[in-house]
Short mmCIF file of C-alpha atoms in Angstrom, two decimals:
data_model
loop_
_atom_site.label_atom_id
_atom_site.label_comp_id
_atom_site.label_asym_id
_atom_site.label_seq_id
_atom_site.Cartn_x
_atom_site.Cartn_y
_atom_site.Cartn_z
CA MET A 271 0.17 -0.60 -0.02
CA ILE A 272 1.30 3.60 -0.56
CA GLU A 273 1.55 5.39 3.25
CA ARG A 274 0.42 9.21 2.70
CA GLU A 275 0.88 11.28 5.61
CA ILE A 276 1.63 14.78 6.93
CA LYS A 277 4.52 14.92 9.66
CA LEU A 278 5.35 17.79 11.79
CA ALA A 279 6.99 18.59 15.13
CA ALA A 280 5.79 19.85 18.36
CA ASP A 281 7.31 20.21 21.82
CA VAL A 282 6.70 16.62 23.91
CA GLY A 283 4.75 19.22 26.62
CA MET A 284 2.65 20.42 24.04
CA GLU A 285 -1.16 20.83 24.38
CA MET A 286 -3.62 19.16 21.27
CA PRO A 287 -5.92 20.87 20.70
CA ASP A 288 -9.96 19.95 19.72
CA LEU A 289 -10.01 18.80 16.69
CA THR A 290 -14.00 17.96 17.36
CA ASP A 291 -15.34 19.97 14.51
CA ALA A 292 -12.57 21.01 12.33
CA ILE A 293 -14.27 18.48 9.78
CA PRO A 294 -18.34 18.78 8.92
CA ASN A 295 -20.59 16.20 10.52
CA ALA A 296 -17.28 14.19 11.48
CA GLU A 297 -17.04 12.66 14.92
CA VAL A 298 -13.94 11.80 16.68
CA GLY A 299 -12.85 8.53 18.11
CA PRO A 300 -11.69 8.23 21.41
CA VAL A 301 -7.38 8.05 22.04
CA SER A 302 -5.94 4.50 22.56
CA VAL A 303 -2.24 4.80 23.97
CA VAL A 304 0.01 2.17 22.61
CA HIS A 305 3.49 2.45 23.35
CA LEU A 306 5.69 0.69 20.63
CA ASP A 307 9.23 -0.70 20.23
CA ALA A 308 11.11 -0.45 16.96
CA VAL A 309 14.67 -1.70 15.55
CA TYR A 310 15.98 0.35 12.42
CA TYR A 311 18.31 -2.38 10.00
CA ASP A 312 20.50 -0.59 7.80
CA THR A 313 24.02 -0.80 6.40
CA PRO A 314 26.95 0.89 8.31
CA THR A 315 26.90 3.00 6.26
CA LEU A 316 23.37 4.25 5.61
CA SER A 317 22.61 3.53 2.01
CA LEU A 318 19.00 2.88 3.70
CA ALA A 319 18.58 5.51 4.86
CA ARG A 320 20.90 7.76 2.51
CA ALA A 321 18.26 6.30 -0.57
CA GLY A 322 15.05 7.55 2.12
CA ILE A 323 14.31 3.88 3.36
CA THR A 324 13.29 2.62 6.32
CA LEU A 325 13.74 -1.22 7.52
CA ARG A 326 12.79 -2.18 10.54
CA ALA A 327 10.94 -4.62 13.23
CA ARG A 328 8.16 -3.12 15.44
CA THR A 329 6.81 -4.43 18.38
CA GLY A 330 3.77 -3.21 21.02
CA GLU A 331 0.49 -2.72 17.42
CA PRO A 332 -1.34 -5.17 15.41
CA GLY A 333 -0.06 -6.31 12.63
CA PRO A 334 2.75 -7.99 11.22
CA ILE A 335 5.82 -7.24 13.03
CA TRP A 336 7.89 -5.88 9.59
CA THR A 337 7.71 -2.84 7.51
CA LEU A 338 10.10 -1.58 4.52
CA LYS A 339 9.18 1.57 3.29
CA LEU A 340 10.04 2.77 -0.21
CA PRO A 341 9.99 6.63 -0.86
CA THR A 342 7.47 7.59 -4.05
CA PRO A 343 6.32 10.41 -5.29
CA SER A 344 4.52 13.29 -3.52
CA ASP A 345 2.39 16.48 -3.14
CA ALA A 346 3.84 20.12 -1.78
CA ASP A 347 2.50 18.48 2.22
CA ALA A 348 2.42 15.13 1.81
CA PHE A 349 4.96 12.20 2.35
CA SER A 350 4.27 9.87 0.67
CA ARG A 351 5.87 6.24 0.73
CA HIS A 352 4.82 2.94 -0.15
CA GLU A 353 5.26 0.68 2.50
CA PHE A 354 5.51 -3.22 2.44
CA THR A 355 4.05 -5.51 5.60
CA PHE A 356 6.27 -8.93 6.74
CA ASP A 357 4.48 -11.01 8.77
CA GLU A 358 7.82 -13.03 9.88
CA PRO A 359 8.85 -13.05 14.38
CA LEU A 360 11.30 -11.56 15.86
CA GLY A 361 14.82 -12.31 14.81
CA PRO A 362 17.18 -11.92 11.19
CA VAL A 363 14.97 -10.09 8.05
CA PRO A 364 12.82 -11.74 6.51
CA THR A 365 13.87 -13.14 3.08
CA ASP A 366 11.65 -10.72 1.09
CA ALA A 367 12.67 -8.04 2.31
CA ARG A 368 16.20 -8.40 2.75
CA LEU A 369 15.96 -9.69 -1.10
CA ALA A 370 13.74 -5.73 -1.39
CA ALA A 371 16.56 -3.80 0.13
CA CYS A 372 19.23 -5.56 -1.00
CA ALA A 373 19.66 -2.94 -4.84
CA HIS A 374 21.00 -0.44 -1.44
CA VAL A 375 22.36 -3.44 0.86
CA ARG A 376 23.93 -5.13 -1.50
CA SER A 377 27.77 -6.54 -0.31
CA GLN A 378 27.48 -5.40 3.11
CA SER A 379 25.41 -6.57 5.90
CA LEU A 380 22.97 -5.49 7.46
CA GLY A 381 22.15 -5.01 11.20
CA SER A 382 20.32 -3.29 13.85
CA VAL A 383 21.42 0.66 14.37
CA VAL A 384 18.81 2.35 16.06
CA ARG A 385 15.90 1.40 18.90
CA LEU A 386 12.88 3.63 18.71
CA HIS A 387 10.39 4.17 21.91
CA THR A 388 7.41 5.70 21.27
CA GLU A 389 4.18 6.00 23.51
CA ARG A 390 1.76 6.81 20.68
CA SER A 391 -1.53 8.44 21.46
CA GLU A 392 -4.16 8.38 18.31
CA PHE A 393 -8.41 9.14 17.86
CA THR A 394 -9.56 8.67 14.23
CA LEU A 395 -11.96 11.17 12.71
CA SER A 396 -15.24 10.24 11.21
CA VAL A 397 -17.52 11.05 8.52
CA ASP A 398 -21.70 8.48 8.59
CA GLY A 399 -19.24 5.21 9.86
CA LEU A 400 -16.12 6.13 6.84
CA PRO A 401 -12.99 6.67 8.82
CA GLN A 402 -11.62 10.59 7.37
CA LEU A 403 -9.21 11.20 8.81
CA LYS A 404 -6.19 9.25 11.89
CA VAL A 405 -3.81 11.71 14.07
CA CYS A 406 -0.65 9.76 16.23
CA ASP A 407 0.25 11.81 18.57
CA ASP A 408 4.14 10.37 19.11
CA VAL A 409 6.12 10.45 22.07
CA VAL A 410 9.54 8.90 21.07
CA SER A 411 13.03 8.30 22.72
CA ALA A 412 15.81 6.72 20.91
CA ASP A 413 19.24 5.01 21.71
CA GLY A 414 21.94 3.42 20.16
CA GLY A 415 21.70 6.52 16.77
CA ALA A 416 23.99 9.30 16.97
CA VAL A 417 22.99 10.59 19.68
CA PRO A 418 22.94 8.90 23.38
CA ALA A 419 19.70 9.26 24.17
CA ILE A 420 17.31 12.10 22.97
CA GLU A 421 13.67 12.63 23.35
CA PHE A 422 11.59 14.35 20.63
CA ARG A 423 8.05 15.44 19.48
CA GLU A 424 5.92 14.45 17.05
CA ILE A 425 2.89 14.58 15.04
CA GLU A 426 1.49 12.79 12.08
CA VAL A 427 -2.27 13.03 10.37
CA GLU A 428 -2.86 10.47 8.11
CA PHE A 429 -6.07 10.45 5.77
CA ALA A 430 -7.87 8.12 3.51
CA GLU A 431 -6.98 8.71 -0.19
CA GLY A 432 -9.68 10.61 -2.37
CA VAL A 433 -11.94 10.18 0.77
CA ILE A 434 -11.50 13.34 2.35
CA ASP A 435 -12.09 16.83 1.71
CA PRO A 436 -9.08 19.06 1.88
CA ALA A 437 -10.52 22.31 3.24
CA GLY A 438 -10.19 19.83 6.22
CA VAL A 439 -7.45 18.83 5.90
CA ASP A 440 -5.99 22.16 5.66
CA ASP A 441 -8.96 22.91 9.41
CA VAL A 442 -6.73 20.58 11.38
CA LEU A 443 -3.82 21.54 10.16
CA THR A 444 -4.58 25.60 10.91
CA ARG A 445 -5.41 23.71 14.44
CA LEU A 446 -2.78 22.20 15.11
CA LYS A 447 0.10 24.37 14.26
CA ALA A 448 -2.09 27.02 16.27
CA ALA A 449 -1.26 25.21 18.97
CA GLY A 450 2.61 24.70 18.90
CA CYS A 451 3.49 22.64 15.77
CA HIS A 452 5.26 23.24 13.25
CA GLN A 453 5.48 21.14 9.71
CA GLU A 454 8.70 21.50 8.16
CA LYS A 455 9.35 20.99 4.50
CA ASP A 456 11.01 17.91 4.27
CA PRO A 457 9.33 15.19 6.51
CA ILE A 458 12.56 13.47 8.39
CA PRO A 459 10.86 9.84 8.86
CA LYS A 460 11.68 8.92 13.16
CA ALA A 461 14.37 7.02 12.62
CA LEU A 462 16.58 9.14 10.97
CA ARG A 463 16.68 12.47 13.62
CA ALA A 464 17.57 9.49 15.76
CA LEU A 465 20.63 8.22 13.30
CA GLY A 466 22.11 12.02 12.77
CA VAL A 467 23.57 13.29 9.50
CA ARG A 468 25.17 10.55 8.21
CA ALA A 469 21.97 9.38 7.46
CA PHE A 470 20.89 12.46 5.66
CA ASP A 471 24.27 12.38 2.99
CA PRO A 472 24.05 11.48 -0.06
CA PRO A 473 22.34 8.14 -1.65
CA ASP A 474 25.20 5.82 -3.72
CA VAL A 475 23.86 7.20 -7.11
CA VAL A 476 23.19 10.51 -7.62
CA VAL A 477 21.86 11.82 -10.66
CA THR A 478 24.28 14.66 -10.70
CA GLY A 479 22.91 17.43 -14.57
CA ILE A 480 25.81 18.23 -15.89
CA ASP A 481 25.99 21.13 -19.15
CA LYS A 482 27.70 22.14 -21.67
CA ARG A 483 30.88 22.36 -20.16
CA ALA A 484 30.93 18.98 -18.68
CA THR A 485 34.50 16.95 -18.75
CA VAL A 486 34.19 12.64 -19.85
CA LYS A 487 34.08 11.70 -17.74
CA GLN A 488 30.95 14.23 -16.12
CA LEU A 489 29.42 12.85 -19.15
CA VAL A 490 29.89 9.77 -19.05
CA SER A 491 28.84 9.43 -15.19
CA TYR A 492 25.61 11.16 -16.01
CA ALA A 493 24.85 8.76 -18.24
CA LEU A 494 25.45 5.72 -16.66
CA SER A 495 23.81 7.11 -13.59
CA ARG A 496 20.33 7.14 -15.06
CA SER A 497 19.83 4.51 -15.42
CA VAL A 498 22.24 3.19 -12.06
CA SER A 499 19.15 4.93 -10.76
CA GLN A 500 16.40 4.07 -12.13
CA LEU A 501 17.45 0.29 -11.87
CA LEU A 502 16.90 0.61 -7.94
CA ASP A 503 14.70 2.57 -7.55
CA HIS A 504 12.22 -0.62 -9.16
CA HIS A 505 13.83 -3.40 -7.95
CA ALA A 506 11.86 -3.76 -4.78
CA GLY A 507 9.24 -3.60 -6.74
CA VAL A 508 9.95 -5.82 -9.35
CA LEU A 509 10.96 -7.60 -6.72
CA LEU A 510 7.38 -7.42 -3.82
CA THR A 511 4.44 -5.96 -6.64
CA THR A 512 2.89 -7.42 -9.76
CA GLU A 513 2.33 -4.05 -10.82
CA PRO A 514 3.62 -4.61 -15.15
CA GLU A 515 5.51 -0.59 -14.88
CA HIS A 516 8.88 -1.57 -12.53
CA VAL A 517 9.67 -4.89 -14.97
CA HIS A 518 9.13 -2.74 -17.56
CA GLN A 519 11.47 0.05 -16.18
CA PHE A 520 13.38 -1.99 -14.66
CA ARG A 521 14.53 -3.68 -17.89
CA VAL A 522 14.28 -0.56 -20.72
CA ALA A 523 17.31 1.02 -17.23
CA THR A 524 18.97 -2.30 -17.52
CA ARG A 525 18.80 -2.35 -21.57
CA ARG A 526 20.16 1.59 -22.10
CA LEU A 527 22.76 1.04 -19.59
CA ARG A 528 24.05 -1.81 -22.20
CA SER A 529 23.80 0.64 -25.27
CA ASP A 530 25.30 4.19 -23.78
CA LEU A 531 28.51 1.53 -22.99
CA GLY A 532 28.72 0.86 -25.65
CA SER A 533 27.78 4.39 -27.48
CA LEU A 534 30.39 5.56 -24.93
CA GLU A 535 32.45 2.73 -25.71
CA PRO A 536 35.95 5.57 -27.63
CA LEU A 537 35.88 7.28 -24.33
CA LEU A 538 36.14 4.70 -21.80
CA ASP A 539 38.38 1.37 -20.58
CA GLY A 540 37.81 -1.22 -23.61
CA HIS A 541 38.26 -4.08 -20.61
CA TRP A 542 35.72 -2.52 -17.64
CA THR A 543 33.12 -2.45 -20.42
CA THR A 544 33.16 -5.74 -21.96
CA PHE A 545 32.56 -7.43 -18.36
CA ILE A 546 29.55 -5.03 -17.59
CA ARG A 547 28.17 -5.09 -20.53
CA ASP A 548 28.69 -9.34 -20.38
CA GLU A 549 27.23 -9.68 -16.95
CA LEU A 550 23.53 -6.36 -18.48
CA ARG A 551 22.85 -8.68 -21.31
CA TRP A 552 22.23 -12.09 -19.17
CA LEU A 553 20.86 -10.05 -16.65
CA ALA A 554 18.67 -8.55 -18.83
CA GLY A 555 17.58 -11.79 -21.18
CA GLU A 556 16.44 -13.01 -17.46
CA VAL A 557 14.48 -10.35 -16.67
CA GLY A 558 13.32 -9.59 -20.68
CA ARG A 559 11.52 -13.12 -20.63
CA ALA A 560 8.91 -11.55 -17.70
CA ARG A 561 8.54 -8.67 -19.39
CA ASP A 562 8.01 -9.55 -23.22
CA ALA A 563 4.92 -12.37 -20.98
CA GLU A 564 3.56 -9.48 -19.44
CA VAL A 565 3.71 -7.79 -23.31
CA LEU A 566 1.46 -11.11 -24.63
CA VAL A 567 -0.97 -11.14 -22.32
CA ASP A 568 -1.91 -7.78 -22.70
CA ARG A 569 -1.68 -8.08 -25.80
CA LEU A 570 -3.59 -11.06 -26.62
CA ARG A 571 -6.08 -9.82 -23.86
CA ALA A 572 -6.38 -6.50 -27.19
CA GLN A 573 -7.04 -8.67 -29.66
CA VAL A 574 -9.33 -10.74 -28.50
CA GLN A 575 -11.32 -8.19 -27.54
CA ARG A 576 -11.57 -7.71 -31.45
CA LEU A 577 -13.12 -10.96 -31.66
CA THR A 578 -17.15 -11.89 -32.15
CA PRO A 579 -18.08 -13.05 -28.34
CA ASP A 580 -17.83 -16.29 -29.39
CA ASP A 581 -14.81 -16.66 -30.17
CA ALA A 582 -13.75 -14.70 -27.46
CA ARG A 583 -15.17 -16.76 -24.58
CA ALA A 584 -12.90 -19.34 -26.98
CA ALA A 585 -10.22 -17.67 -26.13
CA ASP A 586 -9.87 -18.45 -22.04
CA GLY A 587 -7.89 -21.03 -22.46
CA LEU A 588 -5.12 -19.32 -24.77
CA LEU A 589 -5.05 -16.39 -22.52
CA ASP A 590 -5.08 -18.68 -19.14
CA GLU A 591 -2.01 -20.77 -21.11
CA ALA A 592 0.32 -17.16 -21.84
CA SER A 593 -1.26 -15.99 -17.67
CA GLN A 594 0.68 -18.72 -16.74
CA ALA A 595 3.46 -18.82 -19.22
CA ALA A 596 4.67 -14.03 -17.88
CA THR A 597 3.78 -15.18 -13.75
CA GLU A 598 6.05 -17.65 -14.20
CA ALA A 599 8.14 -15.96 -16.33
CA ARG A 600 8.30 -13.40 -13.26
CA GLN A 601 9.12 -16.16 -10.80
CA HIS A 602 12.24 -17.22 -13.26
CA ALA A 603 13.39 -13.12 -12.88
CA ILE A 604 12.91 -13.05 -9.00
CA ALA A 605 15.09 -16.13 -9.06
CA ALA A 606 17.79 -14.33 -11.63
CA MET A 607 17.67 -11.29 -9.47
CA SER A 608 18.28 -12.95 -5.81
CA THR A 609 21.19 -14.62 -6.37
CA THR A 610 24.54 -13.29 -5.51
CA ARG A 611 25.98 -13.09 -9.95
CA TYR A 612 23.42 -10.27 -8.84
CA GLN A 613 24.75 -8.91 -5.68
CA ALA A 614 27.85 -8.12 -7.50
CA LEU A 615 26.57 -7.14 -10.47
CA LEU A 616 24.97 -3.90 -8.34
CA ASP A 617 28.12 -3.69 -6.83
CA VAL A 618 29.90 -2.71 -10.50
CA LEU A 619 27.08 -1.09 -11.45
CA VAL A 620 26.85 1.62 -8.28
CA GLU A 621 30.85 2.31 -8.59
CA ALA A 622 30.73 2.84 -12.64
CA ALA A 623 28.38 5.38 -11.52
CA ARG A 624 30.08 7.14 -9.50
CA ASP A 625 33.35 6.82 -11.63
CA PRO A 626 33.72 5.32 -14.39
CA HIS A 627 36.90 3.81 -15.94
CA ILE A 628 37.76 5.80 -19.10
CA ALA A 629 39.91 5.54 -21.50
CA ALA A 630 43.81 5.90 -20.51
CA ASP A 631 44.66 6.91 -24.18
CA PRO A 632 44.59 10.09 -24.94
CA PRO A 633 45.92 10.89 -21.55
CA GLY A 634 43.84 13.75 -19.64
CA LEU A 635 40.78 11.86 -22.08
CA ALA A 636 38.72 11.99 -18.47
CA ASP A 637 39.12 15.82 -18.27
CA GLN A 638 38.44 16.83 -21.87
CA PRO A 639 35.70 18.66 -22.78
CA SER A 640 33.63 16.06 -23.57
CA ARG A 641 31.49 18.54 -26.49
CA GLN A 642 34.45 17.99 -28.69
CA PHE A 643 32.81 13.80 -28.54
CA VAL A 644 29.62 13.62 -28.68
CA ALA A 645 28.64 14.02 -32.19
CA ALA A 646 30.90 11.57 -33.16
CA LEU A 647 29.23 8.87 -30.20
CA VAL A 648 25.84 9.58 -32.17
CA ARG A 649 26.75 9.16 -35.43
CA LYS A 650 28.19 6.07 -35.92
CA PRO A 651 24.74 3.87 -34.37
CA TRP A 652 22.67 6.39 -36.12
CA LYS A 653 24.88 5.27 -39.98
CA ARG A 654 23.97 1.54 -39.12
CA VAL A 655 20.40 2.58 -39.13
CA ALA A 656 20.75 3.92 -42.70
CA ARG A 657 22.57 0.84 -43.08
CA ALA A 658 19.46 -1.67 -41.97
CA VAL A 659 16.84 0.00 -43.29
CA LYS A 660 18.47 0.56 -47.02
CA ALA A 661 18.88 -3.51 -46.70
CA LEU A 662 14.81 -3.99 -46.50
CA ASP A 663 12.39 -4.19 -49.03
CA PRO A 664 8.65 -5.96 -49.40
CA TYR A 665 10.13 -9.55 -48.54
CA SER A 666 12.17 -9.24 -45.34
CA PRO A 667 11.71 -11.46 -42.70
CA ASP A 668 10.24 -10.24 -39.47
CA ALA A 669 13.33 -10.25 -37.56
CA ALA A 670 15.42 -7.26 -40.01
CA PHE A 671 12.86 -5.16 -38.62
CA HIS A 672 13.42 -6.07 -35.32
CA ALA A 673 17.14 -5.66 -36.19
CA VAL A 674 15.89 -1.63 -37.03
CA ARG A 675 13.98 -1.59 -33.85
CA ILE A 676 17.60 -2.98 -31.99
CA LYS A 677 19.48 -0.12 -33.91
CA SER A 678 16.82 2.63 -33.51
CA LYS A 679 17.25 2.09 -29.71
CA ARG A 680 20.71 2.36 -29.09
CA ALA A 681 21.25 5.43 -31.44
CA ARG A 682 17.84 7.34 -29.64
CA TYR A 683 19.58 6.30 -25.97
CA ALA A 684 22.55 8.14 -27.56
CA ALA A 685 21.49 11.69 -28.20
CA GLU A 686 19.63 11.17 -25.14
CA ALA A 687 22.28 10.46 -23.36
CA VAL A 688 24.38 14.03 -24.46
CA GLU A 689 21.06 15.46 -24.70
CA PRO A 690 22.64 17.49 -21.83
CA VAL A 691 25.92 18.83 -23.62
CA ALA A 692 24.52 17.97 -27.55
CA GLY A 693 21.45 20.41 -26.63
CA ARG A 694 17.74 20.53 -28.11
CA ASP A 695 19.16 19.72 -31.38
CA ALA A 696 19.76 16.30 -29.85
CA ARG A 697 16.59 16.03 -28.36
CA ARG A 698 14.36 15.99 -31.39
CA PHE A 699 17.05 13.90 -33.10
CA ALA A 700 15.97 10.70 -29.82
CA GLU A 701 11.91 12.11 -30.35
CA ALA A 702 12.42 10.70 -34.24
CA VAL A 703 14.58 8.15 -33.77
CA ALA A 704 12.01 6.59 -30.08
CA GLU A 705 8.90 6.88 -32.90
CA LEU A 706 9.54 5.36 -35.29
CA GLN A 707 11.32 3.02 -32.44
CA SER A 708 7.51 2.51 -31.25
CA VAL A 709 6.19 1.47 -34.51
CA LEU A 710 9.17 -1.08 -34.87
CA GLY A 711 8.38 -1.86 -30.97
CA ASP A 712 4.54 -2.94 -31.87
CA TYR A 713 5.93 -4.65 -35.28
CA HIS A 714 8.22 -6.99 -33.35
CA ASP A 715 5.39 -7.47 -30.15
CA SER A 716 2.81 -8.78 -32.80
CA ALA A 717 5.56 -11.08 -35.03
CA VAL A 718 5.63 -12.58 -31.16
CA ALA A 719 2.66 -12.76 -30.39
CA GLU A 720 1.58 -14.63 -34.05
CA ALA A 721 4.74 -17.12 -33.29
CA TRP A 722 3.32 -18.00 -29.46
CA LEU A 723 0.01 -18.54 -30.53
CA ARG A 724 1.49 -21.51 -33.31
CA SER A 725 2.96 -23.10 -31.01
CA ALA A 726 0.27 -22.83 -28.32
CA ALA A 727 -1.88 -24.24 -31.40
CA LYS A 728 0.26 -27.30 -32.44
CA SER A 729 0.22 -28.17 -27.88
CA THR A 730 -3.53 -27.36 -27.97
CA PRO A 731 -5.09 -28.57 -30.69
CA SER A 732 -9.49 -27.38 -29.61
CA THR A 733 -7.32 -23.80 -29.22
CA ARG A 734 -6.71 -24.33 -33.28
CA LEU A 735 -9.42 -22.44 -34.65
CA VAL A 736 -9.48 -18.59 -32.91
CA ALA A 737 -5.49 -19.21 -32.45
CA GLY A 738 -5.65 -18.60 -36.45
CA GLU A 739 -8.76 -15.80 -36.35
CA LEU A 740 -6.31 -14.04 -34.28
CA ILE A 741 -3.23 -14.28 -35.98
CA ALA A 742 -4.82 -13.19 -38.89
CA LEU A 743 -5.95 -10.13 -37.18
CA GLU A 744 -1.53 -10.02 -36.10
CA ARG A 745 -0.81 -10.49 -40.01
CA GLU A 746 -3.35 -7.82 -40.41
CA ASP A 747 -1.28 -5.21 -37.89
CA ARG A 748 1.69 -5.87 -39.48
CA ALA A 749 0.50 -5.34 -42.72
CA ARG A 750 -0.30 -1.91 -41.50
CA LEU A 751 3.21 -0.93 -39.51
CA ARG A 752 4.53 -1.29 -42.50
CA LYS A 753 2.94 1.45 -44.65
CA ASP A 754 3.40 3.38 -40.82
CA PHE A 755 7.04 2.49 -40.91
CA ASP A 756 7.49 4.69 -44.21
CA LYS A 757 5.60 7.09 -43.04
CA VAL A 758 8.43 7.47 -40.23
CA TRP A 759 10.82 6.39 -41.70
CA LYS A 760 10.65 9.11 -44.03
CA LYS A 761 10.16 12.09 -41.38
CA THR A 762 13.19 10.56 -39.05
CA SER A 763 15.60 10.39 -42.18
CA ARG A 764 15.35 13.65 -43.32
CA PRO A 765 18.97 15.34 -43.49
CA LYS A 766 17.63 17.99 -41.18
CA LEU A 767 18.02 16.45 -38.13
CA ARG A 768 21.43 15.30 -38.48
CA LYS A 769 21.99 18.43 -38.99
CA TRP A 770 24.18 19.46 -35.69
CA MET A 771 26.07 15.32 -36.44
CA SER A 772 28.51 17.27 -38.91
#
C-alpha cells in the first residue's frame, strides 16, 4: 500500500488542540495509547537511510512486525511512501525484505542501527462511520543512534486517499500549528532523526546535472547514473509487486545501460566495459522474459476484444496459458535477482556510476571537454540504422525489422545520453527516432504474438480455430505497421535532424 501522511514536529509539553468540528459532521473517536518498540536495520554506511528507505521490526501493535518503506513521489504537503509488511517473527530480517532492500544493501552487511521507544496517543475523525483521518501523537525516545539518548515529539496526520475534503485537512493543520506544531519542508522519518547527520548524506548513486561544459568523465557519469538509479528504484517493485511497470522500467534501465556503455565505448576502458555489458546482457535476458510475457498477455487481451463474443470465450484457454507463462517468467526474474551474481553486478554498477573507468589513451581524456566527442558518439549508431533500413525490401522477414528496431533504440539512447551537452538538436533527433522505435516495437510484439499463437495451437488442438483468427489479426496489424514504418522513416531520416552531427 501507499502510506500518505503529513508530519509535524512539536514540543514534548504541547497540549493537543480540540479537533471536534475541524471537519463538518465528523466524530472524534476515543484516544487510545500504545507503547511501540521498533528496531531499525541498515548497513554500516546507512545506505538505506540515505536513499530514503526504512526497514524496521516493531512490536506493541496488532499486525505484521516487519515493515519496509520506500520513497514515492509526493505532493507539496503530504509525505508518501510505499509500505510493504512481512508477517514474520522477531529475529533475522525476513528473506523477502532483505532481497527487496538488496539494491541498496548489495554486498554490505545488514544489522540493527537504532532502537526507538514510542508512546503513541491516537484517535480518528470519521464521517458517517467512515474514517477520514487518523491523528497519531508520538513521543519518541531513541537509543543506539548518533546521540546516546534523545527525545522528540511528532504528530502524524494520516488520511484516506480520495475520501477527505482537502479543506478539512487544512483546518486540522491550522489548529495543530496554532497549538505549537510546525511543519517541516522535508518531512524526516523518526529513525533518521535518531541516526543523525550521516543519514542525510547523499545516496550511493546521485544523478548530477550537466551542461555543455561537461567533461568526458562528467558526461559518462551522468549517462550511467541515470540508468543505475532507475534500476535501483524499480528493484523492489519487481520483487514485491505484480505491477508490470516495474519490470518494464527495470529492463529499460538494463538495456539503456548496456547501450550507453556501447555508444560511449570510445571514451571508456575496453576491458571494463566488456565485462559490465556481458553481465547486463545476462540480467536483461533474465528479466526480459518476464517483460515479454507481460506484453504478450496485454496484446492477446486487446486482440481478443476484436473477436465475436463466442470466439472471445474460446480464447480464454489461450489467455490462461499466457498468464501462467507470465507468472512463471516473473518468478524466473526474481530468482535471478536473488543470486550473488546479481548482487555483485549491483556493486559494479554503483561504482561505475560514481567513478567510471575512462580510457587511458589519450592521456587526460577524463578532463577534456565532452562537446568535441558527442556528435561522433551518435553518428556511428545512426549509420547502422540507416544501413539496416536500406537493406530492407518488401519481402524482408520480421527479424530484419526487429534488427532495425534494436539499432534505432541504441541511436536514441546515445542521443539522449549526450543531450545535456549537444542541446535541443539531440533531443529532437532522439524524439524522432523514438517514434520510429515505437512503430517497430509494435511490429515486433505482433510477430512474437503470432509465433506464440502458432506454438500454442500445436500443443492444444482445441484452440486452433481461435488461434488462427488471432494470427490473422496480427498479420493485418503488421501490414499496417509496415506502411506506418515507411512514413515515420521519411520523417526520421530528414537530413536537417542530423545537421548537428556534421
